[in-house]
C-alpha positions in Angstrom: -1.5 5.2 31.5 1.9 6.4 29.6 1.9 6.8 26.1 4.9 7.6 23.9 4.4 9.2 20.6 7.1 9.6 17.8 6.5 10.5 14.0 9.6 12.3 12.1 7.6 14.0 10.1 4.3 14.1 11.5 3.3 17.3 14.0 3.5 15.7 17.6 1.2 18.5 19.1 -1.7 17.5 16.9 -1.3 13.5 18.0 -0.6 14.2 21.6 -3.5 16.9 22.1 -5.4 14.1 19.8 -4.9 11.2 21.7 -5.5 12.8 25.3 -8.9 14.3 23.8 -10.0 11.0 23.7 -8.1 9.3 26.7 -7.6 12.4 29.1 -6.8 10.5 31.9 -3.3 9.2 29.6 -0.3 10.9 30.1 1.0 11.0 26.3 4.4 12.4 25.7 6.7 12.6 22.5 9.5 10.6 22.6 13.0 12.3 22.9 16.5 10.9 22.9 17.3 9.7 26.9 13.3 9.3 27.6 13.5 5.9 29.6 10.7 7.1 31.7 8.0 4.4 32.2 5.5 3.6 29.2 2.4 1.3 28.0 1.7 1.7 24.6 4.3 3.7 21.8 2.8 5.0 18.8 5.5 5.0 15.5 6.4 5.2 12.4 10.1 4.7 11.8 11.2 4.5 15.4 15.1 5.0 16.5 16.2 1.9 18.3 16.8 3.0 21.5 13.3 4.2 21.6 11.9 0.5 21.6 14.5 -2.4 22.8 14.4 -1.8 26.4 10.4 -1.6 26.5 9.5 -5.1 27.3 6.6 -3.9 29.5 4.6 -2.6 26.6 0.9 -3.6 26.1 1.1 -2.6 22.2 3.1 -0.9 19.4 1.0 1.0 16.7 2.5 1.5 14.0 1.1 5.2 12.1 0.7 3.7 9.1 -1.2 0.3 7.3 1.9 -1.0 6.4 4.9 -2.9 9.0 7.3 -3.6 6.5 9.4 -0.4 7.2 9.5 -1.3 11.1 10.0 -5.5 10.5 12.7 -4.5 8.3 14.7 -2.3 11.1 13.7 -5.4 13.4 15.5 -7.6 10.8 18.3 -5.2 10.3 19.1 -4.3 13.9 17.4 -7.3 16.4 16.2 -6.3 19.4 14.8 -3.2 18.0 10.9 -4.5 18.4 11.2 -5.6 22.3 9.5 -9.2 22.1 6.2 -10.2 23.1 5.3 -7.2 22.4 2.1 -6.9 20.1 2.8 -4.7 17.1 -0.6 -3.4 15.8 -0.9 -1.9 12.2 -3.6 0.5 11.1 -6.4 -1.5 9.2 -9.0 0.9 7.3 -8.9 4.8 9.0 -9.6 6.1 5.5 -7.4 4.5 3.6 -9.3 2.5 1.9 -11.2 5.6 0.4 -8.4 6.6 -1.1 -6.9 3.4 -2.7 -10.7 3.1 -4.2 -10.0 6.8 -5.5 -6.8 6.4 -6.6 -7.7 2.6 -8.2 -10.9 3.5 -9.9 -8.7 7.1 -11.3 -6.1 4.9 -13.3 -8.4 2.3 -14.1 -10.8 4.4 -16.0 -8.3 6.7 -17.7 -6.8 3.5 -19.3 -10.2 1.4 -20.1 -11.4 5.2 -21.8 -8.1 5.1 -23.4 -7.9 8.7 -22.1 -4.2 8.2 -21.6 -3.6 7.9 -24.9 -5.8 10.7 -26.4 -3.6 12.9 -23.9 -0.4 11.6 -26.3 -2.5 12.6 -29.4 -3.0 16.3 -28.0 0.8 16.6 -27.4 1.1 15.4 -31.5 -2.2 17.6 -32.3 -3.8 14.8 -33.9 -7.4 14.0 -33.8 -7.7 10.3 -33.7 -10.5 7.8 -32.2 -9.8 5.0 -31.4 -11.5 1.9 -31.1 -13.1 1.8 -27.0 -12.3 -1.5 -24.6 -14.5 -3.7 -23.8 -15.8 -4.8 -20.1 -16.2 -8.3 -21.4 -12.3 -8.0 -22.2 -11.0 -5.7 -19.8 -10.7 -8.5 -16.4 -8.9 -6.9 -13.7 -7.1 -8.8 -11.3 -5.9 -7.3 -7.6 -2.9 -9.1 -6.4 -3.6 -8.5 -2.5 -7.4 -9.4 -1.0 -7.4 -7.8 2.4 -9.1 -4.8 3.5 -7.4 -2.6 0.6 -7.6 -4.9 -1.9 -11.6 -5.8 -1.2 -12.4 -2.4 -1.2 -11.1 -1.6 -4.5 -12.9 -4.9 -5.8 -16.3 -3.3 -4.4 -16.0 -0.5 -6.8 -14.9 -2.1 -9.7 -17.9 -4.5 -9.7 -19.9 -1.8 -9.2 -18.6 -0.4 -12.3 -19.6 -4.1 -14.3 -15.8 -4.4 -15.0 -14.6 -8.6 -14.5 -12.5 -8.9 -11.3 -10.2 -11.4 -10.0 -7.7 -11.4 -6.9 -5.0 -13.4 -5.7 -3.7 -13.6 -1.9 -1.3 -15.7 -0.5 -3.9 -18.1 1.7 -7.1 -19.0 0.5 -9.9 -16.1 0.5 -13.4 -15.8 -1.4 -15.2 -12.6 -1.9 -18.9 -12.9 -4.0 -18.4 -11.7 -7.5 -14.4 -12.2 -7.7 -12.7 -14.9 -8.6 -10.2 -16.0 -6.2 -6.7 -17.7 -7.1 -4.4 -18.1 -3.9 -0.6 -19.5 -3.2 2.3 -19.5 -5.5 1.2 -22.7 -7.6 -2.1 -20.5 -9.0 -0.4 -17.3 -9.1 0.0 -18.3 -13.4 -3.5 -18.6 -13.5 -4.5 -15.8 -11.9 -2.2 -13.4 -14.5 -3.6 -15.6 -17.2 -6.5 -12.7 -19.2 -6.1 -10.1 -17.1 -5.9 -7.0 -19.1 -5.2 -4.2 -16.0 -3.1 -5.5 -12.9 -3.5 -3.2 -9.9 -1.0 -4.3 -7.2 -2.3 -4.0 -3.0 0.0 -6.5 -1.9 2.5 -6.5 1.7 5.7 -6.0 1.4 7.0 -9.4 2.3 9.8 -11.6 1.6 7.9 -13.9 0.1 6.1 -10.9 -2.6 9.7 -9.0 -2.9 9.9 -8.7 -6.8 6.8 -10.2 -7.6 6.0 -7.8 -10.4 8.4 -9.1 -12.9 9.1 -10.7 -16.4 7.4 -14.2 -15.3 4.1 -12.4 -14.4 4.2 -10.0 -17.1 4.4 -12.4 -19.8 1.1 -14.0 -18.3 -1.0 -11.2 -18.8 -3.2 -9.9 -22.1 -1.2 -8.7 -24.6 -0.7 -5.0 -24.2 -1.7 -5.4 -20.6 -1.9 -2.1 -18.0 -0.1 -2.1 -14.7 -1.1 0.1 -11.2 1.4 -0.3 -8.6 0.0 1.0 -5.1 1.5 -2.0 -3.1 4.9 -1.0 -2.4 8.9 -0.7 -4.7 10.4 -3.3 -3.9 7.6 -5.7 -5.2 8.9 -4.4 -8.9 11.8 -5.4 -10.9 11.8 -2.0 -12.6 14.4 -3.4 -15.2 11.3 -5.9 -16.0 8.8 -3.5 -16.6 11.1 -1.3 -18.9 11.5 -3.9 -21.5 8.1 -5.0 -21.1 6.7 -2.0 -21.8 9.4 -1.7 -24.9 7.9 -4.5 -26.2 4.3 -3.6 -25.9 3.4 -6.3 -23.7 2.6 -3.9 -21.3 1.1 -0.6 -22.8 1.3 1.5 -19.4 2.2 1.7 -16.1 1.2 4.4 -13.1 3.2 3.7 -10.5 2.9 5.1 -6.8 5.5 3.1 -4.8 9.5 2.8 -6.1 12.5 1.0 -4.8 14.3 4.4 -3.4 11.9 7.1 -2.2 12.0 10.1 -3.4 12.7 8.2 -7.2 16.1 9.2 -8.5 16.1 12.4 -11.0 17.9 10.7 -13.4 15.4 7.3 -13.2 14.2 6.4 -16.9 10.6 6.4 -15.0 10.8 10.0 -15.1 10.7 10.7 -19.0 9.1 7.4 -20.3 6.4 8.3 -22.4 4.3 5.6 -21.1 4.9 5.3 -17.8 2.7 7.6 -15.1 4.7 8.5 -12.1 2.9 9.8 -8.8 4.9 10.4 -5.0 3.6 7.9 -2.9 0.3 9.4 -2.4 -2.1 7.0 -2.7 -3.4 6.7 1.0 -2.2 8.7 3.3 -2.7 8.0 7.2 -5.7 10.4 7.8 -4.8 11.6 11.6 -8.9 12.1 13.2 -9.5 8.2 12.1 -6.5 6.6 12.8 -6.4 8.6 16.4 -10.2 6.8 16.8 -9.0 3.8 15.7 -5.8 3.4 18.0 -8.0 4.5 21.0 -10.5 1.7 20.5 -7.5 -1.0 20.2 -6.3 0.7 23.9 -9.8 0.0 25.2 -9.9 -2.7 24.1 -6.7 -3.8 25.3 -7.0 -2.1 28.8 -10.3 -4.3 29.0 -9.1 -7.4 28.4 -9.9 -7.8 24.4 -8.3 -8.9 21.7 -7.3 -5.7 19.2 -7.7 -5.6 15.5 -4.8 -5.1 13.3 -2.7 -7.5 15.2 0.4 -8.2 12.9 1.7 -11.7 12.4 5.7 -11.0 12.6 6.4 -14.4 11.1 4.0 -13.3 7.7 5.4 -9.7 7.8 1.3 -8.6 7.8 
């Protein structure tokens, strides 16, 4: 069994020694320019074209990270990058979902204890209580009800706060209360006081975080964007939060990576600003988890995390 492994950022050694820990009788390899040699699985994130086209042999492509927009979007850019027939496998869980519960229940308390605005009164030395939110009127709604989006619901129930989700196709979860499809997507914005986005990255949810949806929410309403840039219309948010119809915003994900010195992000007084760190891919679990898919695979199974190329997810 031939593996190819190729991460620009990532350290190779780490993977490859990882991998053939757990499947020593692989042969796993990172891949270099001019490396046509035979292969069965590739593991990537951000993969030069060459690497992929001419590997129609391939049992699976995993890609290092949960999400395959980066990889559809070379595909869609350049086709014939993604050899077809091909399974392209995304991680599912590997810790991530730790982390987006860390990261989700972190912003959502600092806003519902107003404690981002009690750090504005220490910059202006004033001492000033103010008046605390209630759960009754604080609903939270998750755009994005997969694995993610579930997890974070979990913890927010736990924590007696009202939570709603909406997903593209129909989905229930006990205790949240589900909106799906474009025609309910009013609705589900409709109360909510904190919106905490776990969506794809689709063409279908490009620039769903806009004017429209913003208007729908509470008055003075609270944004978390973990999904991913180009689902906000930043120019939306701006005068939204000039307005006050949105109070604040902590944002993880942005249009251009690293975001632009000079974006008004940057030094809005409102606006929280983090680097893209709210899950990373943790490299012990997503190792374990990529193994069990090549079992799986190797024995004839089905593997989790299969991506639907048409859906983007």
């Amino acid at each position: 069994m031939n593996i190819l492994f190729f991460h620009p950022t990532f350290d190779s050694k780490q993977w490859i020694d990882g991998i053939h820990r757990r499947l020593p009788q692989a042969n796993v390899r990172a891949w270099h320019r001019g490396d046509t040699q035979p292969a069965d699985y590739a593991l990537v994130w951000h993969p030069p074209q060459e690497m992929l086209a001419p590997r129609h042999t391939l049992k699976g492509i995993f890609v290092l990270g949960a999400g395959v927009d980066a990889i559809l979007t070379q595909e869609q850019r350049n086709p014939g990058t993604l050899p077809a027939g091909v399974p392209l496998i995304r991680l599912e869980d590997t810790g991530m979902a730790l982390q987006m519960q860390e990261y989700a229940l972190a912003s959502v308390l600092r806003y519902f204890r107003r404690l981002d605005e009690y750090q504005l009164f220490q910059q202006q030395k004033q001492w000033r209580p103010l008046a605390a939110h209630q759960h009754s009127q604080f609903t939270v709604g998750l755009l994005g009800a997969g694995v993610l989006g579930n997890a974070v619901a979990d913890k927010l129930i736990d924590l007696k706060f009202k939570v709603r989700s909406w997903s593209r196709s129909p989905k229930s979860r006990e205790g949240v209360d589900s909106f799906h499809g474009n025609d309910q997507l009013h609705d589900f914005a409709g109360g909510c006081k904190l919106l905490i986005n776990l969506l794809p990255n689709t063409p279908q949810t490009a620039g769903i975080l806009n004017r429209n949806l913003f208007a729908r929410l509470s008055q003075h309403a609270y944004l978390i964007n973990l999904g991913r840039g180009m689902h906000l219309v930043d120019g939306d948010l701006l005068r939204a939060l000039d307005s006050g119809q949105i109070a604040a915003a902590t944002l993880d994900v942005f249009n251009d990576e690293p975001l632009q010195r000079m974006h008004p992000f940057w030094s809005h007084p409102r606006v929280t600003v983090t680097p893209h760190i709210g899950a990373d891919t943790l490299p012990d679990e997503a190792m374990d988890s990529i193994v069990a898919n090549i079992q799986a695979i190797e024995a004839g199974r089905e593997p989790s995390g299969v991506v639907d190329r048409t859906r983007g997810y």
